[in-house]
């Protein structure tokens, strides 16, 4: 009898030791699924480095396409017939700030998610309070939502940057250039030189400029020279004080 009781007690202690000190919440199960998914994804990408390179190319091309199409749409100009696939990548690389904004916003969201996870692990009261958001019926939805966040940020950043740049061009605050041509452009007369142009974008084959409130498409083969137009100090000075204090600038 004592032997049977001892075996029963030992078995009960073993089962008790096997049980976790605190029961797993829905959030804990969700974290385990995310860790497993991230581990499998990382292993797959490491085994397929070409896939990561292809994904980066597609990402930059998609960003450039959204940005360029949105930018020219603000000028009511259909730009797609003038572009090649490589132009989308060129547009993204020519505007690195757009890529940086996307990276910052994405890292910011995942930083908040990481802080939420740390808080749930350290403060069980907070974990139990927020556990209803990690129930099984919400887990798949949240995974899809977080996976789609980079795409949403991509579109939003590209659209906002296109709006900002189009406003700057229309306001005349972007750098200006003097453009000389090899062959004349036939508009009202034979134009061989364009003064005070603003560059909207470049493609592999064309230069898109804003001149006299119009978009003009110039083939690169017809560009003889592109010279930056210096901004007069007197114009940029505030109330003329900066111009007056600048050496070599005479007071008017």
Tab-separated table of N, CA and C in Angstrom, residues 14 20 24 27 36 38 43 59 68 70 77 79 96 108 119 135 139 156 171 196 199 216 232 242 250:
chain	number	residue	atom	x	y	z
A	14	UNK	N	5.565	14.599	-10.655
A	14	UNK	CA	6.098	14.722	-12.006
A	14	UNK	C	5.148	15.502	-12.898
A	20	UNK	N	3.273	24.184	-16.642
A	20	UNK	CA	3.905	25.510	-16.504
A	20	UNK	C	3.450	26.193	-15.231
A	24	UNK	N	-0.580	29.392	-20.173
A	24	UNK	CA	-0.330	30.197	-21.361
A	24	UNK	C	-1.580	30.977	-21.742
A	27	UNK	N	-2.079	35.446	-25.971
A	27	UNK	CA	-0.949	36.227	-26.463
A	27	UNK	C	0.334	35.429	-26.501
A	36	UNK	N	7.881	31.180	-34.652
A	36	UNK	CA	8.052	30.053	-35.566
A	36	UNK	C	8.023	30.506	-37.020
A	38	UNK	N	8.694	33.566	-38.172
A	38	UNK	CA	9.877	34.376	-38.453
A	38	UNK	C	11.112	33.496	-38.616
A	43	UNK	N	15.184	31.313	-42.259
A	43	UNK	CA	15.938	30.176	-42.792
A	43	UNK	C	15.745	30.041	-44.297
A	59	UNK	N	10.458	45.650	-54.759
A	59	UNK	CA	10.015	46.676	-53.817
A	59	UNK	C	10.360	48.066	-54.318
A	68	UNK	N	6.186	57.910	-59.331
A	68	UNK	CA	6.231	58.606	-60.618
A	68	UNK	C	4.826	58.832	-61.172
A	70	UNK	N	2.003	58.952	-59.559
A	70	UNK	CA	1.295	59.915	-58.718
A	70	UNK	C	1.805	61.332	-58.952
A	77	UNK	N	-0.738	64.544	-66.509
A	77	UNK	CA	0.105	64.048	-67.600
A	77	UNK	C	0.230	62.534	-67.473
A	79	UNK	N	2.226	59.546	-67.935
A	79	UNK	CA	3.649	59.353	-68.149
A	79	UNK	C	4.012	57.919	-68.534
A	96	UNK	N	15.943	58.813	-52.529
A	96	UNK	CA	16.232	57.927	-51.387
A	96	UNK	C	15.458	58.292	-50.127
A	108	UNK	N	9.155	51.743	-36.959
A	108	UNK	CA	8.413	52.314	-35.841
A	108	UNK	C	7.244	51.444	-35.410
A	119	UNK	N	6.075	44.123	-22.683
A	119	UNK	CA	5.172	44.483	-21.589
A	119	UNK	C	4.295	43.303	-21.195
A	135	UNK	N	-7.090	36.394	-29.178
A	135	UNK	CA	-7.859	35.161	-29.255
A	135	UNK	C	-7.716	34.539	-30.635
A	139	UNK	N	-6.247	36.049	-34.408
A	139	UNK	CA	-4.825	35.859	-34.685
A	139	UNK	C	-4.531	35.895	-36.179
A	156	UNK	N	1.445	54.905	-49.098
A	156	UNK	CA	1.219	56.194	-48.445
A	156	UNK	C	2.439	57.099	-48.571
A	171	UNK	N	5.159	75.718	-57.136
A	171	UNK	CA	5.469	76.953	-56.418
A	171	UNK	C	6.800	77.554	-56.852
A	196	UNK	N	15.288	78.869	-67.033
A	196	UNK	CA	14.572	78.701	-65.764
A	196	UNK	C	13.645	77.481	-65.777
A	199	UNK	N	13.335	70.504	-63.235
A	199	UNK	CA	13.322	69.087	-63.613
A	199	UNK	C	12.306	68.347	-62.755
A	216	UNK	N	7.341	69.464	-70.524
A	216	UNK	CA	7.970	69.241	-71.820
A	216	UNK	C	8.891	68.029	-71.716
A	232	UNK	N	19.802	84.162	-56.824
A	232	UNK	CA	20.350	85.425	-56.312
A	232	UNK	C	20.220	85.493	-54.793
A	242	UNK	N	19.968	90.015	-44.944
A	242	UNK	CA	21.014	89.042	-45.218
A	242	UNK	C	21.849	89.478	-46.417
A	250	UNK	N	26.067	94.494	-53.124
A	250	UNK	CA	25.830	95.910	-52.890
A	250	UNK	C	24.386	96.170	-52.545
